[in-house]
PDB file of C-alpha atoms in Angstrom:
ATOM      1  CA  ASP A   1     174.751 176.647   1.998  1.00 65.00           C
ATOM      2  CA  THR A   2     173.061 177.534   5.278  1.00 70.00           C
ATOM      3  CA  ALA A   3     171.810 181.124   5.223  1.00 92.00           C
ATOM      4  CA  VAL A   4     171.918 181.787   8.970  1.00 96.00           C
ATOM      5  CA  SER A   5     173.984 179.425  11.084  1.00 96.00           C
ATOM      6  CA  GLN A   6     174.487 179.200  14.824  1.00 97.00           C
ATOM      7  CA  THR A   7     176.889 177.292  17.014  1.00 97.00           C
ATOM      8  CA  PRO A   8     176.537 175.374  19.157  1.00 97.00           C
ATOM      9  CA  LYS A   9     173.169 173.757  18.577  1.00 96.00           C
ATOM     10  CA  TYR A  10     172.985 172.520  22.154  1.00 97.00           C
ATOM     11  CA  LEU A  11     174.640 173.974  25.229  1.00 97.00           C
ATOM     12  CA  VAL A  12     174.384 172.421  28.687  1.00 97.00           C
ATOM     13  CA  THR A  13     176.177 174.198  31.487  1.00 97.00           C
ATOM     14  CA  GLN A  14     176.190 174.873  35.202  1.00 97.00           C
ATOM     15  CA  MET A  15     174.813 177.952  36.919  1.00 97.00           C
ATOM     16  CA  GLY A  16     177.377 180.693  37.245  1.00 97.00           C
ATOM     17  CA  ASN A  17     179.328 179.776  34.120  1.00 97.00           C
ATOM     18  CA  ASP A  18     179.986 182.097  31.185  1.00 97.00           C
ATOM     19  CA  LYS A  19     179.139 180.938  27.678  1.00 97.00           C
ATOM     20  CA  SER A  20     178.959 182.267  24.112  1.00 97.00           C
ATOM     21  CA  ILE A  21     176.775 181.528  21.131  1.00 98.00           C
ATOM     22  CA  LYS A  22     177.957 182.407  17.640  1.00 98.00           C
ATOM     23  CA  CYS A  23     175.899 183.430  14.643  1.00 97.00           C
ATOM     24  CA  GLU A  24     176.856 183.954  11.024  1.00 97.00           C
ATOM     25  CA  GLN A  25     174.789 184.860   7.978  1.00 96.00           C
ATOM     26  CA  ASN A  26     175.773 184.654   4.318  1.00 95.00           C
ATOM     27  CA  LEU A  27     172.772 186.523   2.921  1.00 92.00           C
ATOM     28  CA  GLY A  28     174.523 189.863   2.650  1.00 90.00           C
ATOM     29  CA  HIS A  29     172.129 191.378   5.192  1.00 90.00           C
ATOM     30  CA  ASP A  30     173.086 194.372   7.266  1.00 88.00           C
ATOM     31  CA  THR A  31     170.835 193.775  10.265  1.00 90.00           C
ATOM     32  CA  MET A  32     171.067 190.917  12.726  1.00 93.00           C
ATOM     33  CA  TYR A  33     169.058 189.958  15.797  1.00 94.00           C
ATOM     34  CA  TRP A  34     168.960 187.768  18.860  1.00 96.00           C
ATOM     35  CA  TYR A  35     165.679 186.331  20.097  1.00 96.00           C
ATOM     36  CA  LYS A  36     164.860 184.239  23.129  1.00 96.00           C
ATOM     37  CA  GLN A  37     162.160 181.555  22.938  1.00 97.00           C
ATOM     38  CA  ASP A  38     161.009 180.316  26.326  1.00 94.00           C
ATOM     39  CA  SER A  39     159.510 176.991  27.290  1.00 92.00           C
ATOM     40  CA  LYS A  40     156.038 178.204  26.295  1.00 91.00           C
ATOM     41  CA  LYS A  41     157.328 179.009  22.806  1.00 92.00           C
ATOM     42  CA  PHE A  42     157.015 182.751  23.371  1.00 94.00           C
ATOM     43  CA  LEU A  43     159.516 184.650  21.210  1.00 95.00           C
ATOM     44  CA  LYS A  44     160.977 187.935  22.338  1.00 93.00           C
ATOM     45  CA  ILE A  45     163.591 190.113  20.737  1.00 93.00           C
ATOM     46  CA  MET A  46     166.694 190.777  22.799  1.00 94.00           C
ATOM     47  CA  PHE A  47     169.058 192.741  20.568  1.00 91.00           C
ATOM     48  CA  SER A  48     169.346 194.079  17.069  1.00 90.00           C
ATOM     49  CA  TYR A  49     172.443 195.301  15.235  1.00 89.00           C
ATOM     50  CA  ASN A  50     172.539 197.264  12.020  1.00 87.00           C
ATOM     51  CA  ASN A  51     175.929 197.589  10.324  1.00 84.00           C
ATOM     52  CA  LYS A  52     177.647 196.535  13.550  1.00 83.00           C
ATOM     53  CA  GLU A  53     175.796 199.186  15.521  1.00 86.00           C
ATOM     54  CA  LEU A  54     173.417 198.298  18.345  1.00 88.00           C
ATOM     55  CA  ILE A  55     169.953 199.625  17.513  1.00 85.00           C
ATOM     56  CA  ILE A  56     167.671 197.620  19.756  1.00 83.00           C
ATOM     57  CA  ASN A  57     168.455 196.605  23.299  1.00 83.00           C
ATOM     58  CA  GLU A  58     165.377 195.322  25.035  1.00 84.00           C
ATOM     59  CA  THR A  59     165.215 195.037  28.806  1.00 78.00           C
ATOM     60  CA  VAL A  60     167.762 192.283  28.941  1.00 87.00           C
ATOM     61  CA  PRO A  61     170.024 191.788  31.979  1.00 90.00           C
ATOM     62  CA  ASN A  62     173.479 193.211  31.400  1.00 91.00           C
ATOM     63  CA  ARG A  63     174.863 189.693  31.868  1.00 95.00           C
ATOM     64  CA  PHE A  64     173.978 189.352  28.183  1.00 95.00           C
ATOM     65  CA  SER A  65     176.391 191.120  25.863  1.00 94.00           C
ATOM     66  CA  PRO A  66     176.116 190.961  22.102  1.00 93.00           C
ATOM     67  CA  LYS A  67     179.122 191.605  19.893  1.00 93.00           C
ATOM     68  CA  SER A  68     179.173 192.180  16.170  1.00 93.00           C
ATOM     69  CA  PRO A  69     182.691 192.002  14.701  1.00 91.00           C
ATOM     70  CA  ASP A  70     181.320 192.562  11.208  1.00 91.00           C
ATOM     71  CA  LYS A  71     177.990 192.687   9.379  1.00 90.00           C
ATOM     72  CA  ALA A  72     177.911 188.937   8.867  1.00 94.00           C
ATOM     73  CA  HIS A  73     178.443 187.942  12.490  1.00 95.00           C
ATOM     74  CA  LEU A  74     176.599 188.565  15.730  1.00 96.00           C
ATOM     75  CA  ASN A  75     177.697 186.701  18.826  1.00 96.00           C
ATOM     76  CA  LEU A  76     176.005 186.521  22.208  1.00 97.00           C
ATOM     77  CA  HIS A  77     177.998 186.221  25.396  1.00 97.00           C
ATOM     78  CA  ILE A  78     176.262 185.386  28.648  1.00 96.00           C
ATOM     79  CA  ASN A  79     177.930 185.847  32.027  1.00 96.00           C
ATOM     80  CA  SER A  80     176.999 184.202  35.300  1.00 97.00           C
ATOM     81  CA  LEU A  81     174.340 181.956  33.820  1.00 97.00           C
ATOM     82  CA  GLU A  82     171.125 181.499  35.787  1.00 96.00           C
ATOM     83  CA  LEU A  83     168.448 178.810  35.669  1.00 96.00           C
ATOM     84  CA  GLY A  84     166.042 181.264  34.050  1.00 94.00           C
ATOM     85  CA  ASP A  85     168.370 181.664  31.093  1.00 96.00           C
ATOM     86  CA  SER A  86     167.433 178.188  29.908  1.00 97.00           C
ATOM     87  CA  ALA A  87     165.693 178.682  26.567  1.00 97.00           C
ATOM     88  CA  VAL A  88     166.223 178.432  22.845  1.00 97.00           C
ATOM     89  CA  TYR A  89     168.126 181.389  21.423  1.00 98.00           C
ATOM     90  CA  PHE A  90     167.580 182.271  17.798  1.00 97.00           C
ATOM     91  CA  CYS A  91     169.710 184.473  15.648  1.00 97.00           C
ATOM     92  CA  ALA A  92     168.087 186.168  12.662  1.00 95.00           C
ATOM     93  CA  SER A  93     169.061 188.550   9.905  1.00 93.00           C
ATOM     94  CA  SER A  94     167.328 190.864   7.464  1.00 89.00           C
ATOM     95  CA  ALA A  95     167.945 193.630   5.006  1.00 84.00           C
ATOM     96  CA  TRP A  96     167.426 197.066   6.505  1.00 70.00           C
ATOM     97  CA  GLY A  97     164.453 198.955   5.192  1.00 63.00           C
ATOM     98  CA  LEU A  98     160.937 198.585   3.950  1.00 55.00           C
ATOM     99  CA  GLY A  99     161.259 196.390   0.929  1.00 61.00           C
ATOM    100  CA  ASP A 100     158.315 194.342  -0.180  1.00 57.00           C
ATOM    101  CA  THR A 101     159.980 191.070   0.519  1.00 62.00           C
ATOM    102  CA  ASP A 102     161.974 192.040   3.579  1.00 74.00           C
ATOM    103  CA  THR A 103     161.570 189.506   6.274  1.00 85.00           C
ATOM    104  CA  GLN A 104     163.770 188.110   8.980  1.00 90.00           C
ATOM    105  CA  TYR A 105     165.573 184.848   8.317  1.00 92.00           C
ATOM    106  CA  PHE A 106     166.138 182.724  11.369  1.00 95.00           C
ATOM    107  CA  GLY A 107     168.975 180.446  12.312  1.00 97.00           C
ATOM    108  CA  PRO A 108     168.441 176.889  13.594  1.00 96.00           C
ATOM    109  CA  GLY A 109     168.498 177.932  17.246  1.00 97.00           C
ATOM    110  CA  THR A 110     170.713 177.110  20.220  1.00 98.00           C
ATOM    111  CA  ARG A 111     169.073 175.206  23.037  1.00 97.00           C
ATOM    112  CA  LEU A 112     170.679 176.398  26.276  1.00 97.00           C
ATOM    113  CA  THR A 113     170.123 174.357  29.422  1.00 97.00           C
ATOM    114  CA  VAL A 114     171.419 175.717  32.712  1.00 97.00           C
ATOM    115  CA  LEU A 115     171.676 173.151  35.511  1.00 96.00           C
TER     116      LEU A 115
ATOM    117  CA  GLU B   1     151.678 198.427  25.585  1.00 79.00           C
ATOM    118  CA  LEU B   2     152.447 196.727  22.289  1.00 85.00           C
ATOM    119  CA  LYS B   3     150.617 193.435  22.171  1.00 92.00           C
ATOM    120  CA  VAL B   4     150.032 190.778  19.576  1.00 95.00           C
ATOM    121  CA  GLU B   5     147.485 188.108  20.358  1.00 96.00           C
ATOM    122  CA  GLN B   6     146.630 184.997  18.437  1.00 97.00           C
ATOM    123  CA  ASN B   7     143.709 182.692  18.730  1.00 96.00           C
ATOM    124  CA  PRO B   8     143.218 179.928  19.088  1.00 96.00           C
ATOM    125  CA  LEU B   9     146.388 178.907  20.924  1.00 96.00           C
ATOM    126  CA  PHE B  10     145.837 175.313  19.968  1.00 96.00           C
ATOM    127  CA  LEU B  11     143.886 173.931  17.043  1.00 93.00           C
ATOM    128  CA  SER B  12     143.195 170.324  16.290  1.00 95.00           C
ATOM    129  CA  MET B  13     141.562 169.779  12.944  1.00 92.00           C
ATOM    130  CA  GLN B  14     140.828 166.935  10.608  1.00 94.00           C
ATOM    131  CA  GLU B  15     142.386 166.584   7.215  1.00 95.00           C
ATOM    132  CA  GLY B  16     140.275 168.162   4.536  1.00 95.00           C
ATOM    133  CA  LYS B  17     138.704 170.785   6.799  1.00 95.00           C
ATOM    134  CA  ASN B  18     139.046 174.559   6.618  1.00 96.00           C
ATOM    135  CA  TYR B  19     139.946 176.835   9.480  1.00 95.00           C
ATOM    136  CA  THR B  20     141.203 180.319  10.291  1.00 97.00           C
ATOM    137  CA  ILE B  21     143.812 181.561  12.752  1.00 97.00           C
ATOM    138  CA  TYR B  22     143.393 185.115  13.985  1.00 98.00           C
ATOM    139  CA  CYS B  23     146.051 187.637  14.897  1.00 97.00           C
ATOM    140  CA  ASN B  24     145.049 190.857  16.672  1.00 96.00           C
ATOM    141  CA  TYR B  25     147.426 193.643  17.547  1.00 95.00           C
ATOM    142  CA  SER B  26     147.169 196.584  19.880  1.00 92.00           C
ATOM    143  CA  THR B  27     148.248 199.632  17.929  1.00 87.00           C
ATOM    144  CA  THR B  28     148.725 200.947  14.413  1.00 84.00           C
ATOM    145  CA  SER B  29     150.913 199.002  12.043  1.00 83.00           C
ATOM    146  CA  ASP B  30     150.788 198.122   8.387  1.00 79.00           C
ATOM    147  CA  ARG B  31     153.512 195.484   8.409  1.00 88.00           C
ATOM    148  CA  LEU B  32     152.709 191.997   9.518  1.00 92.00           C
ATOM    149  CA  TYR B  33     154.512 188.700   9.054  1.00 94.00           C
ATOM    150  CA  TRP B  34     153.527 185.064   9.355  1.00 97.00           C
ATOM    151  CA  TYR B  35     156.014 182.355  10.288  1.00 97.00           C
ATOM    152  CA  ARG B  36     155.852 178.602  10.666  1.00 98.00           C
ATOM    153  CA  GLN B  37     157.823 176.609  13.221  1.00 97.00           C
ATOM    154  CA  ASP B  38     158.054 172.816  13.206  1.00 96.00           C
ATOM    155  CA  PRO B  39     158.843 171.130  16.558  1.00 93.00           C
ATOM    156  CA  GLY B  40     162.483 171.627  17.492  1.00 92.00           C
ATOM    157  CA  LYS B  41     163.141 173.616  14.343  1.00 95.00           C
ATOM    158  CA  SER B  42     163.694 177.168  13.261  1.00 95.00           C
ATOM    159  CA  LEU B  43     161.142 179.698  12.032  1.00 96.00           C
ATOM    160  CA  GLU B  44     160.289 179.764   8.349  1.00 95.00           C
ATOM    161  CA  SER B  45     158.861 182.880   6.756  1.00 93.00           C
ATOM    162  CA  LEU B  46     155.450 182.318   5.129  1.00 96.00           C
ATOM    163  CA  PHE B  47     154.024 185.729   4.280  1.00 94.00           C
ATOM    164  CA  VAL B  48     154.872 189.410   4.413  1.00 91.00           C
ATOM    165  CA  LEU B  49     151.807 191.701   4.457  1.00 92.00           C
ATOM    166  CA  LEU B  50     152.621 195.345   3.937  1.00 86.00           C
ATOM    167  CA  SER B  51     149.392 197.259   3.483  1.00 84.00           C
ATOM    168  CA  ASN B  52     145.736 197.357   4.333  1.00 85.00           C
ATOM    169  CA  GLY B  53     143.836 194.795   2.334  1.00 87.00           C
ATOM    170  CA  ALA B  54     146.938 192.804   1.449  1.00 90.00           C
ATOM    171  CA  VAL B  55     146.194 189.188   0.633  1.00 94.00           C
ATOM    172  CA  LYS B  56     148.777 186.516  -0.120  1.00 95.00           C
ATOM    173  CA  GLN B  57     148.339 182.851  -0.889  1.00 96.00           C
ATOM    174  CA  GLU B  58     150.693 179.927  -0.991  1.00 95.00           C
ATOM    175  CA  GLY B  59     149.265 176.463  -1.483  1.00 96.00           C
ATOM    176  CA  ARG B  60     146.597 175.787   1.139  1.00 96.00           C
ATOM    177  CA  LEU B  61     147.446 178.885   3.175  1.00 97.00           C
ATOM    178  CA  MET B  62     146.087 182.364   2.609  1.00 98.00           C
ATOM    179  CA  ALA B  63     146.922 185.385   4.742  1.00 97.00           C
ATOM    180  CA  SER B  64     145.197 188.758   4.838  1.00 97.00           C
ATOM    181  CA  LEU B  65     145.641 192.038   6.648  1.00 95.00           C
ATOM    182  CA  ASP B  66     143.048 194.570   7.808  1.00 94.00           C
ATOM    183  CA  THR B  67     144.998 197.440   9.346  1.00 92.00           C
ATOM    184  CA  LYS B  68     141.881 199.331  10.388  1.00 93.00           C
ATOM    185  CA  ALA B  69     140.654 196.400  12.443  1.00 94.00           C
ATOM    186  CA  ARG B  70     144.261 195.608  13.474  1.00 94.00           C
ATOM    187  CA  LEU B  71     143.620 192.044  12.411  1.00 96.00           C
ATOM    188  CA  SER B  72     145.315 189.481  10.252  1.00 97.00           C
ATOM    189  CA  THR B  73     143.972 186.065   9.398  1.00 98.00           C
ATOM    190  CA  LEU B  74     145.681 182.911   8.231  1.00 98.00           C
ATOM    191  CA  HIS B  75     143.186 180.695   6.460  1.00 98.00           C
ATOM    192  CA  ILE B  76     143.841 177.016   5.951  1.00 96.00           C
ATOM    193  CA  THR B  77     141.999 175.295   3.153  1.00 96.00           C
ATOM    194  CA  ALA B  78     141.538 171.509   3.068  1.00 94.00           C
ATOM    195  CA  ALA B  79     144.158 170.875   5.721  1.00 94.00           C
ATOM    196  CA  VAL B  80     146.728 168.123   5.299  1.00 95.00           C
ATOM    197  CA  HIS B  81     148.912 166.505   7.938  1.00 94.00           C
ATOM    198  CA  ASP B  82     152.027 168.280   6.625  1.00 95.00           C
ATOM    199  CA  LEU B  83     150.589 171.588   7.809  1.00 96.00           C
ATOM    200  CA  SER B  84     150.918 170.516  11.451  1.00 97.00           C
ATOM    201  CA  ALA B  85     153.217 173.100  13.074  1.00 97.00           C
ATOM    202  CA  THR B  86     153.122 176.215  15.226  1.00 97.00           C
ATOM    203  CA  TYR B  87     152.204 179.390  13.379  1.00 98.00           C
ATOM    204  CA  PHE B  88     153.303 182.801  14.572  1.00 98.00           C
ATOM    205  CA  CYS B  89     152.256 186.230  13.441  1.00 97.00           C
ATOM    206  CA  ALA B  90     154.627 189.114  14.095  1.00 95.00           C
ATOM    207  CA  VAL B  91     154.008 192.840  13.853  1.00 93.00           C
ATOM    208  CA  ASP B  92     156.423 195.624  13.112  1.00 87.00           C
ATOM    209  CA  PHE B  93     155.336 198.572  15.247  1.00 83.00           C
ATOM    210  CA  THR B  94     158.398 200.661  14.430  1.00 78.00           C
ATOM    211  CA  GLY B  95     157.846 201.165  10.728  1.00 70.00           C
ATOM    212  CA  THR B  96     161.449 200.261  10.042  1.00 68.00           C
ATOM    213  CA  ALA B  97     161.096 196.486   9.763  1.00 63.00           C
ATOM    214  CA  SER B  98     163.784 196.264  12.430  1.00 71.00           C
ATOM    215  CA  LYS B  99     161.811 195.055  15.418  1.00 83.00           C
ATOM    216  CA  LEU B 100     159.126 192.415  15.390  1.00 89.00           C
ATOM    217  CA  THR B 101     156.711 191.729  18.214  1.00 92.00           C
ATOM    218  CA  PHE B 102     155.572 188.139  18.021  1.00 95.00           C
ATOM    219  CA  GLY B 103     152.193 186.696  18.825  1.00 96.00           C
ATOM    220  CA  THR B 104     151.726 183.830  21.221  1.00 95.00           C
ATOM    221  CA  GLY B 105     151.696 181.244  18.456  1.00 96.00           C
ATOM    222  CA  THR B 106     148.986 178.811  17.361  1.00 97.00           C
ATOM    223  CA  ARG B 107     149.841 175.161  17.525  1.00 97.00           C
ATOM    224  CA  LEU B 108     148.060 173.404  14.673  1.00 96.00           C
ATOM    225  CA  GLN B 109     147.577 169.668  14.714  1.00 96.00           C
ATOM    226  CA  VAL B 110     146.031 168.084  11.637  1.00 95.00           C
ATOM    227  CA  THR B 111     144.732 164.596  12.228  1.00 93.00           C
ATOM    228  CA  LEU B 112     143.902 161.933   9.719  1.00 85.00           C
TER     229      LEU B 112
END
């Protein structure tokens, strides 16, 4: 069973469209994240949710809106897509706290291409 | 500003050789993570380092953390082709393990 899954894997769309990416984890974690990886492979956190509550919201345009219907799901909706939104988006999850083995588990990524 | 820098950015090495990747960070933290990413793939957790002097080893990879120097190293012993990947370090500056700041990544290419 996949621990952290994302759909779709690839997304090609026109500028100005609205699209969503879905993420689900079956690890029983209570914290989930969205990261953006640009063309130079630089990874930056966008959002973090703990128990369905937004705890980290980096300086991301408000065209990006995360939604967490429950602890196991964190979706990302993007309005009015722009060329600069083209990137790979990774979902991740972790257990909240400072445990010795706590790390973030990443999904397979969604490659978004805006034309 | 919270910064995490890795060097080198690109490393080409021959099989059988040893090398070290360095990860420097800008302010106090005692939680550092190493990840591996294969081309077109996700990130795989390698090591979690949680205190000064922490050392962890898995196969040909060994990671260490010096919080006073704000430095972590990832040492590769007798490299093999299968280790070719991009390696990222990530630092938790919040103390809650909830927000990681990633380094620039080191692309490792092991040649025969």
